[in-house]
Coordinates of C-alpha atoms (C1' of nucleotides) in Angstrom, one line a residue:
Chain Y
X1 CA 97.8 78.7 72.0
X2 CA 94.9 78.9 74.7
X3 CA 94.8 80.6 77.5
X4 CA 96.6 79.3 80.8
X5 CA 93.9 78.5 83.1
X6 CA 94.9 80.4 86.5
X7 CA 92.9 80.3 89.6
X8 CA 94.4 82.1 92.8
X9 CA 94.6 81.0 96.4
X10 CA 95.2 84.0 99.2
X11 CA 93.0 84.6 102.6
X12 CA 94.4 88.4 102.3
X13 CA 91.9 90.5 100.2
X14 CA 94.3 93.2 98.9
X15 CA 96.5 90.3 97.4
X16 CA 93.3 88.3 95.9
X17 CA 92.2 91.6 94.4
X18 CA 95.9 92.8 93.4
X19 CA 96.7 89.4 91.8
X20 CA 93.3 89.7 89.6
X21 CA 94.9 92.8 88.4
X22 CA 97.7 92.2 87.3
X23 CA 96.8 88.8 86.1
X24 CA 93.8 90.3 84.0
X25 CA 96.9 92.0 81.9
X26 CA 98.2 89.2 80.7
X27 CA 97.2 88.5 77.8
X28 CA 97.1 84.8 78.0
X29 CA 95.7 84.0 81.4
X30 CA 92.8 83.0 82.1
X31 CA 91.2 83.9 85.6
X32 CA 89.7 80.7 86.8
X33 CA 88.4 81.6 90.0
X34 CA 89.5 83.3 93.4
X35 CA 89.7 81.7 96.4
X36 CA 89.6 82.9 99.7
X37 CA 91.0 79.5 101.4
X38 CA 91.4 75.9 100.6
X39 CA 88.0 74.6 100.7
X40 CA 86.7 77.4 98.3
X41 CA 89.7 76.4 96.1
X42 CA 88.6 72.8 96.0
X43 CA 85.2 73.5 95.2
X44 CA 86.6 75.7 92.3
X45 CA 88.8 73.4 91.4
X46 CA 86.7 70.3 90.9
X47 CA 84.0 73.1 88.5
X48 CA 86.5 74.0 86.5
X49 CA 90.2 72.5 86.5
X50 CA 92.7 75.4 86.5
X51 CA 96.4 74.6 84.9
X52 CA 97.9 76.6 87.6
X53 CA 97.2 77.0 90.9
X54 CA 99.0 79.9 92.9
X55 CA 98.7 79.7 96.6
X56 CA 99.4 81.7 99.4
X57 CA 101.6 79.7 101.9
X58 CA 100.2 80.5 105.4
X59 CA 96.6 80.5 105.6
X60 CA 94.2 79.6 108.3
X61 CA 92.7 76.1 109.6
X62 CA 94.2 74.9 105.6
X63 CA 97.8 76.0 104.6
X64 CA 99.5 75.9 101.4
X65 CA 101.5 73.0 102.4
X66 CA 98.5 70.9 103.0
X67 CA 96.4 72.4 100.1
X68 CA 99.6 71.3 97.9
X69 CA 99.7 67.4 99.1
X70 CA 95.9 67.1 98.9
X71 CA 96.3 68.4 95.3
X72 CA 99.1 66.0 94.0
X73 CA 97.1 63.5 95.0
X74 CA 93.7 64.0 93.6
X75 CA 94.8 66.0 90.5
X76 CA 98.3 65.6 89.9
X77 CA 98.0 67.5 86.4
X78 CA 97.7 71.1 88.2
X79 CA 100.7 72.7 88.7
X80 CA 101.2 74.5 92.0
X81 CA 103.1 78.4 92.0
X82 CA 103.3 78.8 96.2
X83 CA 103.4 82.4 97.4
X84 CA 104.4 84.1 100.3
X85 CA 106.2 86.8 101.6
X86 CA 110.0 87.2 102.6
X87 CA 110.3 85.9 106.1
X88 CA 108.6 82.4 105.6
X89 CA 111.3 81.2 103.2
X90 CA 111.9 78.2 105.4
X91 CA 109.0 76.9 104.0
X92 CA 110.3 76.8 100.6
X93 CA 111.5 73.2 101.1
X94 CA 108.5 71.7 102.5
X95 CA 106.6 73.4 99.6
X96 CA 108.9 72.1 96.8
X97 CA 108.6 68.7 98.5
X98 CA 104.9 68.9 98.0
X99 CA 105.3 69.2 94.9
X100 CA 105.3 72.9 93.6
X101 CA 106.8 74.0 90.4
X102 CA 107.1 77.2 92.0
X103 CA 108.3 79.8 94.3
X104 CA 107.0 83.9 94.3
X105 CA 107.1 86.8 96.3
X106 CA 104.3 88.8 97.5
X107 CA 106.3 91.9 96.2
X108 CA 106.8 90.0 93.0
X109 CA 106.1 92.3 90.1
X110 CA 103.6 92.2 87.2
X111 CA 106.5 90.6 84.9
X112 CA 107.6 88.3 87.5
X113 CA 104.2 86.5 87.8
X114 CA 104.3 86.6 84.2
X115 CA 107.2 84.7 83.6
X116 CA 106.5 82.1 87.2
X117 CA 103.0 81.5 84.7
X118 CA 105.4 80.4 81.4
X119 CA 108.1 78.7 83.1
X120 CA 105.6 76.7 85.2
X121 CA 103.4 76.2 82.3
X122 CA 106.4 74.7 80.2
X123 CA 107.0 72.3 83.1
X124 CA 110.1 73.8 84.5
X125 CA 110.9 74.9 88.1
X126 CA 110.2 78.7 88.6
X127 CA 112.3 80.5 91.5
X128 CA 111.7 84.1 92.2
X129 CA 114.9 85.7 91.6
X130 CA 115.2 87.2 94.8
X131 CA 115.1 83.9 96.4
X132 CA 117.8 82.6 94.8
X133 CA 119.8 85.7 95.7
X134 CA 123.6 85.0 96.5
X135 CA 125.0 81.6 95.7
X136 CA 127.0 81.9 99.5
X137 CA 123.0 81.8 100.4
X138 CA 122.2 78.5 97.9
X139 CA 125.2 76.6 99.1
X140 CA 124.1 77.7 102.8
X141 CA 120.8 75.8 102.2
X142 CA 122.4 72.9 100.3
X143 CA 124.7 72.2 103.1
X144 CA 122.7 72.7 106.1
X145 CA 122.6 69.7 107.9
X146 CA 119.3 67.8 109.2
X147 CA 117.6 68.8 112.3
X148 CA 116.8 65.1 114.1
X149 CA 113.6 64.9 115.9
X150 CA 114.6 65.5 119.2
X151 CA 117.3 68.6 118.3
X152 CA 114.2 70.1 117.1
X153 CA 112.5 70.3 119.9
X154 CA 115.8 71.0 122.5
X155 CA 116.1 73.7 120.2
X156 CA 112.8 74.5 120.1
X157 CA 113.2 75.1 124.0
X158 CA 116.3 76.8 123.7
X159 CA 114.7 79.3 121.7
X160 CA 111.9 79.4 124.3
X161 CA 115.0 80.8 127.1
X162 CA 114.9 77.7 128.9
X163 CA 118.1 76.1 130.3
X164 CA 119.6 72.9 129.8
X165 CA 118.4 71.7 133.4
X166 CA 114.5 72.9 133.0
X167 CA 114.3 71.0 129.3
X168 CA 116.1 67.9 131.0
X169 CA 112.9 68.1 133.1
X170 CA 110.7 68.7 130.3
X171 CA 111.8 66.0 128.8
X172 CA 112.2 63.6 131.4
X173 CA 116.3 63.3 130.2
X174 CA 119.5 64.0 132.2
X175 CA 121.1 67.8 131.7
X176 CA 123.7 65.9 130.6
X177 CA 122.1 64.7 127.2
X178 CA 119.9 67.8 126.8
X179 CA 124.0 69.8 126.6
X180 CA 124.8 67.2 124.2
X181 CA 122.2 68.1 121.7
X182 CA 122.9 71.8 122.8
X183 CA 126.5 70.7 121.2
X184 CA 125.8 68.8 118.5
X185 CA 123.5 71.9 117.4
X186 CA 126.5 74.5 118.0
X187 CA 129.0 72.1 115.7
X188 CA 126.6 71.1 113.3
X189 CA 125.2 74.4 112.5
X190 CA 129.1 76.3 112.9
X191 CA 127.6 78.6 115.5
X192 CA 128.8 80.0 119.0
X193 CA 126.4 80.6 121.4
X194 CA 122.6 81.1 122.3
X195 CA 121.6 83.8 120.1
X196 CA 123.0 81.8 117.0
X197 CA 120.7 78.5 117.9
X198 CA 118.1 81.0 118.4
X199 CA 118.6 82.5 114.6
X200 CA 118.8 78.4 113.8
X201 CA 115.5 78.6 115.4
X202 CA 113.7 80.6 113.7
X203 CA 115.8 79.5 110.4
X204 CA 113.7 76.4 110.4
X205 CA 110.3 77.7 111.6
X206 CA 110.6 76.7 115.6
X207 CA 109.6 80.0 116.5
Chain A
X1 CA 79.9 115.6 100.2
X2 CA 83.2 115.9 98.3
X3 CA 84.9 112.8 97.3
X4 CA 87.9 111.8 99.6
X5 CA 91.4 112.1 97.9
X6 CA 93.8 109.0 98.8
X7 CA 97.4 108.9 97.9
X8 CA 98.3 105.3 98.6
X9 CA 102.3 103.9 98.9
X10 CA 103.2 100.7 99.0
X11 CA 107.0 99.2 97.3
X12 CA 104.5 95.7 96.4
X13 CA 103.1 96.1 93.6
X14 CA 100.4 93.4 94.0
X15 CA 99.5 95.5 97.7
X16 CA 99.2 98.8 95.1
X17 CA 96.8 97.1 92.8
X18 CA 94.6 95.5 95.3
X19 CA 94.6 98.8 97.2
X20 CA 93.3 100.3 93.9
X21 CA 90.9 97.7 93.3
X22 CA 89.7 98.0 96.6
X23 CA 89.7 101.4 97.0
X24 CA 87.9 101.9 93.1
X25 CA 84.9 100.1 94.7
X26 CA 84.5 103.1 97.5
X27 CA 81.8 105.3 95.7
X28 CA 83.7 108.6 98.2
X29 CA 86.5 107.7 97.1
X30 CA 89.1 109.5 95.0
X31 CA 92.0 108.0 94.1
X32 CA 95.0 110.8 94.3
X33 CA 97.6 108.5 93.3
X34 CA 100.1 105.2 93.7
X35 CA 103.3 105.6 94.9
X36 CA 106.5 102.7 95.0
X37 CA 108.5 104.7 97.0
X38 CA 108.3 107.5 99.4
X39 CA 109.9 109.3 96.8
X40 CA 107.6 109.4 94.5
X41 CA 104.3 110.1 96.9
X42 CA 106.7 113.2 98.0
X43 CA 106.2 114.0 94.2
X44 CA 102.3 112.9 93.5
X45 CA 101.8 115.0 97.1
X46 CA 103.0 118.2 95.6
X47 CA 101.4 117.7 92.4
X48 CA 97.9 117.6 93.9
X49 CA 97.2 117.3 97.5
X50 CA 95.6 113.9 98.8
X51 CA 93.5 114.1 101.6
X52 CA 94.7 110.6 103.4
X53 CA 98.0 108.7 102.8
X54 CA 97.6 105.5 103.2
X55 CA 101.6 103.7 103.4
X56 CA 103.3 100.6 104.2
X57 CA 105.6 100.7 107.4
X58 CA 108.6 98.8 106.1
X59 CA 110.1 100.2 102.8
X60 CA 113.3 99.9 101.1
X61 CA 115.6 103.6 101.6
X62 CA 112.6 105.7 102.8
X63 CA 110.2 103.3 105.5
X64 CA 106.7 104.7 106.1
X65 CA 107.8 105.9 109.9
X66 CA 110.3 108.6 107.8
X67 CA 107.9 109.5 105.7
X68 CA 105.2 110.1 108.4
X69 CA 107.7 112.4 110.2
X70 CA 108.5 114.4 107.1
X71 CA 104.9 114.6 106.2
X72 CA 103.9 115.9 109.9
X73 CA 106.0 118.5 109.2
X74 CA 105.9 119.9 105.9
X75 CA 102.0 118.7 105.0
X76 CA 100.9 118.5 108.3
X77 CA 97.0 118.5 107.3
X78 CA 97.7 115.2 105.4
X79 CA 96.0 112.5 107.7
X80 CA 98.4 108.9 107.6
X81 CA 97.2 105.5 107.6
X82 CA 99.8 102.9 108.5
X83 CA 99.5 99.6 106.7
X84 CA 101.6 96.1 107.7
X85 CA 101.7 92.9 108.0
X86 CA 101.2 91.2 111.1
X87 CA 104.7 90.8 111.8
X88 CA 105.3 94.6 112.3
X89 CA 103.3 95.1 115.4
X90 CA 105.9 97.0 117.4
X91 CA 106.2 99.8 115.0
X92 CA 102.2 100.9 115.7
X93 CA 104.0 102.9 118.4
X94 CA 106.7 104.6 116.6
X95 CA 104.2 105.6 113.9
X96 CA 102.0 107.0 116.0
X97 CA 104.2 108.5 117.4
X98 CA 104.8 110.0 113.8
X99 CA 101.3 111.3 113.4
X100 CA 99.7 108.7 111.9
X101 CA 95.5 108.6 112.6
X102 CA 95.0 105.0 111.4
X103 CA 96.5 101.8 111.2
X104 CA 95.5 98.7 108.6
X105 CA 96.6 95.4 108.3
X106 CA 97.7 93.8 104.5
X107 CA 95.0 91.4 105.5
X108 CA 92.1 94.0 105.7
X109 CA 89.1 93.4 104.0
X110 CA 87.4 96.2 101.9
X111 CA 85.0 96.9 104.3
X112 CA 87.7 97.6 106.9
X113 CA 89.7 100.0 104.3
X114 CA 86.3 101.9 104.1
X115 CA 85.9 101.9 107.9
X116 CA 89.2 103.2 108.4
X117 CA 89.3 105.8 106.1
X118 CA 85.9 107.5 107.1
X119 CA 86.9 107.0 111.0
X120 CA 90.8 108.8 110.1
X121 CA 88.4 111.4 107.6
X122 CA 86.2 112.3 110.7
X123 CA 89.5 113.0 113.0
X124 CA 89.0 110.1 114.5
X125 CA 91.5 107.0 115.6
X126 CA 91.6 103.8 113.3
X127 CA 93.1 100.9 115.0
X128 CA 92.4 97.9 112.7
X129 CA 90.0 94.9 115.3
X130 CA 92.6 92.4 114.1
X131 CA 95.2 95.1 116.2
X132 CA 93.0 95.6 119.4
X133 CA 92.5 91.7 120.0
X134 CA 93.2 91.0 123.5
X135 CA 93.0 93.5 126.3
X136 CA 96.0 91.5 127.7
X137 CA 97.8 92.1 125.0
X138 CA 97.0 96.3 125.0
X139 CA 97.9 95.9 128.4
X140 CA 101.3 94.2 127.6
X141 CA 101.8 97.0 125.0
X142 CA 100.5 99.9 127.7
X143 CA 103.3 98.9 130.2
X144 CA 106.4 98.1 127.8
X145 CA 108.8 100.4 129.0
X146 CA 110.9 102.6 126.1
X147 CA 114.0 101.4 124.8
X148 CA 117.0 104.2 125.3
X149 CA 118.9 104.2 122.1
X150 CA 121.6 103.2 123.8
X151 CA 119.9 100.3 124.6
X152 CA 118.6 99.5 121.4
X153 CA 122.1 99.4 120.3
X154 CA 123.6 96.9 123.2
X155 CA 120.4 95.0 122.2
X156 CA 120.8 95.0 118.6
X157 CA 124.3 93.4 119.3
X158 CA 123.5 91.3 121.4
X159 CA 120.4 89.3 119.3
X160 CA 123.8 89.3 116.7
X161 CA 125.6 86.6 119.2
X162 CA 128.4 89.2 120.3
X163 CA 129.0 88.9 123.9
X164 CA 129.1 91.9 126.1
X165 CA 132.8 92.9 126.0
X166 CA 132.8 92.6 122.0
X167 CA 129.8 94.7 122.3
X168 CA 131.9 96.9 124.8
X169 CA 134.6 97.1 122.0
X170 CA 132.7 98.3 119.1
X171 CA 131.2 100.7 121.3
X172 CA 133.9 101.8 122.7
X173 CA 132.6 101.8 126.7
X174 CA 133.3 99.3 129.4
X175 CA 132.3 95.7 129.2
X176 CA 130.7 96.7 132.9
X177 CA 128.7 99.1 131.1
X178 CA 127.4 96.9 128.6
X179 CA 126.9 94.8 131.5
X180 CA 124.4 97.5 133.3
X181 CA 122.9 98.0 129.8
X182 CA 122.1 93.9 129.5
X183 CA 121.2 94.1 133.4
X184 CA 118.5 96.9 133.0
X185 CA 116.8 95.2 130.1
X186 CA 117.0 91.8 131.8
X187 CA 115.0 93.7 134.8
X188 CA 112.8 96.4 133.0
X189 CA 111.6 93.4 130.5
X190 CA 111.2 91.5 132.8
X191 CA 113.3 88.5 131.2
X192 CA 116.0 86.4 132.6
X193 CA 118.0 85.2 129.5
X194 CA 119.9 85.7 126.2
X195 CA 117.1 83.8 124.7
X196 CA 113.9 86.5 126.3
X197 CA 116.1 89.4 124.8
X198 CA 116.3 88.6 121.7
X199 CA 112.4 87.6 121.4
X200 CA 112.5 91.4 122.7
X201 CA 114.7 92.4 120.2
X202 CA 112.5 91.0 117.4
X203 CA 109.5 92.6 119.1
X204 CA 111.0 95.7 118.2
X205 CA 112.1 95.0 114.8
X206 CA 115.9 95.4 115.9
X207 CA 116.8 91.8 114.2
Chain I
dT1 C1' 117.6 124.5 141.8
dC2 C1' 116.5 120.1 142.6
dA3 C1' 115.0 115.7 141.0
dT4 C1' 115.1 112.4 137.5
dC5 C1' 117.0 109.7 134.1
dA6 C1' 120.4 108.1 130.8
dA7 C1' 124.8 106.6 130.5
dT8 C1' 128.8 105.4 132.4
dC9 C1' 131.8 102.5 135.5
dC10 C1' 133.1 99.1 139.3
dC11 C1' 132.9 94.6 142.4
dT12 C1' 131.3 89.8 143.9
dT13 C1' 128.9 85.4 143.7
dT14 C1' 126.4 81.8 141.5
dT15 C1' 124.6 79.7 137.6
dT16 C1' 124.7 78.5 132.9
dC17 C1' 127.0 77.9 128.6
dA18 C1' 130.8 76.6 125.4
dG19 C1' 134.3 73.4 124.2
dG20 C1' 136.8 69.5 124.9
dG21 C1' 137.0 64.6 126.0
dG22 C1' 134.6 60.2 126.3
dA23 C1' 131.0 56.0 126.6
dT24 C1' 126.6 53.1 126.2
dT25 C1' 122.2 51.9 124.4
dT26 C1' 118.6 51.9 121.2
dT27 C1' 116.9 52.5 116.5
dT28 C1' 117.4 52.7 111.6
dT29 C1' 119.2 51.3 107.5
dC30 C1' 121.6 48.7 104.3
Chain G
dG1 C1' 122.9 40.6 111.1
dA2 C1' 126.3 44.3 110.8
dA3 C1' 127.0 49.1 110.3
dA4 C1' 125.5 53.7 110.9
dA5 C1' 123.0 57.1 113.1
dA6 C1' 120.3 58.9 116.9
dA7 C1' 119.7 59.3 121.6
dT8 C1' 121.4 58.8 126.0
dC9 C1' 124.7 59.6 129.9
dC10 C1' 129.1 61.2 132.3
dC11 C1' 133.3 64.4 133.6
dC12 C1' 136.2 68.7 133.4
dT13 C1' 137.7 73.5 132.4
dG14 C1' 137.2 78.2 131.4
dA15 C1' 134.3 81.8 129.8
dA16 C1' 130.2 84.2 129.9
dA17 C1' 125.9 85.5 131.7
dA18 C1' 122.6 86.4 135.6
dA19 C1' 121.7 88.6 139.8
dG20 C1' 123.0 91.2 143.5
dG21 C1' 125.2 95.3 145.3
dG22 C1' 126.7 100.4 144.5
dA23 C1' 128.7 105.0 142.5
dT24 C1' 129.5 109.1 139.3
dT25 C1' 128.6 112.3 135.5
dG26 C1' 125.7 115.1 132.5
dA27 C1' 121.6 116.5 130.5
dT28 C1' 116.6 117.6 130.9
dG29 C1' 112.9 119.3 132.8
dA30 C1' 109.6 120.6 136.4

DNA sequence: TCATCAATCCCTTTTTCAGGGGATTTTTTC
DNA sequence: GAAAAAATCCCCTGAAAAAGGGATTGATGA
């Protein structure tokens, strides 16, 4: 067959230089390009269409999350591998949503990325295995209930160590509602006090 | 002038080939060996002293702070560079603490890898730019006051949601000491919540 | 040896949080 | 247009945390 076109997203040196690596032993990828952010990517892109795109997550002005809508838009045939490392796996989700095939690790090995590149290829969802770690974990994300608009941001200001009385001022509402939320978030989420809505917090990227 | 000999350990193995991409492009540059594990640099060290380690901070079993102290002691002419992501800010202390002369970031660019190790070569202190940003921030760092390890503990327990006389149980003290423990952090952290300690807690990678 | 500091313990008052119960009004959604 | 969901508001109780005070022991080090 030919070679899988590959072109590689990261604003971390090391990893652009450490992904050419490894990729350049695979015997059936095809470096299409490095790029050091989004822009650069779409200027590669639009030279030379890549079949996969990796991308790191979190990158500046342009994240992978934006980089990933723009692309299922204007060139829905590239498939999208998103990268990053283990604390940002909140964003797994949003990425998926956006349309990525799939998920590695930044401490994903040589044969890892090797088999992300197949499974992708062959139009199938790639998970890094340690993401889909313990099923207790999986059932955890299926049944976590939806943050509404406004517990996001109570929470968010939770999380920031204000009390119930200073958000009520923030956002013009009585203490009263602002300890509602605070309760709805304890039930909803099975935790017991601050620290646990904190850990919510940061669960879902408020921090 | 002789080349320099660099041992480099990382557990990533895309950060151990970019690091030997990189580093391949330094013309005084030798490369000593690559390491997954502290382990195995204990092993590549005795088999042919490197001039400069360069190691992540956070590893599985044996973390780079271990590994510094160890090193300081049995091979203390070995000069350490620290490497982490951004996220790890609050061990820079602790591992200098350990001996270490420089410290990258996983973001570095070639140029800064260079820098560093022909500053850490010369004697000299590496602190990656990215790492000296503000002088607010050096500031901040200057005047945090040391965690006892008793206080680390009460802390840890705390960011996990237990409340001060469960914390008093597993520790086997007085909640009214646990209490005092809470109190002086609350004070010498200047924070006056659940919610500011365990941002403190994170800050020092207790969570 | 004296001072300092970590770690321990005790008490009180006020504020905030957790858990329980409701109710009303918008805003979505079917 | 009716039903469901989100957002708002209110009250009460008991538990926990915040903030203030102080005291004792033991180790460390100047």
């Amino acid at each position: 067959m030919d070679k899988i076109k590959v072109l590689v997203v990261d604003d971390h040196p090391m990893v652009l230089e450490g992904m050419q690596a490894m990729l350049s032993q695979i015997d059936f990828v095809f470096i299409a390009g490095l790029a050091r952010n989004a822009y650069q990517a779409m200027e590669l892109i639009k030279a030379d269409m890549p079949d996969i795109l990796i991308t790191d997550i979190s990158m500046p002005e342009i994240g992978g999350v934006e980089l990933a809508a723009k692309l299922r838009k204007e060139y829905p045939v590239i498939k999208i591998i998103a990268m990053s490392t283990f604390n940002e796996r909140s964003l797994i989700s949003q990425m998926v949503q956006q349309g990525a095939s799939g998920y590695l690790l930044k401490s994903a090995s040589r044969e890892q990325i090797e088999e992300a590149i197949i499974t992708v290829n062959g139009n199938k969802l790639y998970m890094s295995l340690e993401l889909e770690l313990s099923k207790k974990e999986q059932d955890e994300m299926g049944k976590v209930p939806m943050l509404t608009s406004r517990e996001k941001e109570v929470l968010s200001l939770i999380a920031e160590g204000f009390t119930n009385s200073q958000i009520a001022e923030k956002l013009f509402v009585s203490p009263y509602t602002v300890d509602s939320h605070r309760k709805n978030l304890l039930t909803k989420f099975d935790v017991n006090n601050t620290a646990g809505l904190i850990k919510l917090a940061a669960k879902h990227g408020l921090v």
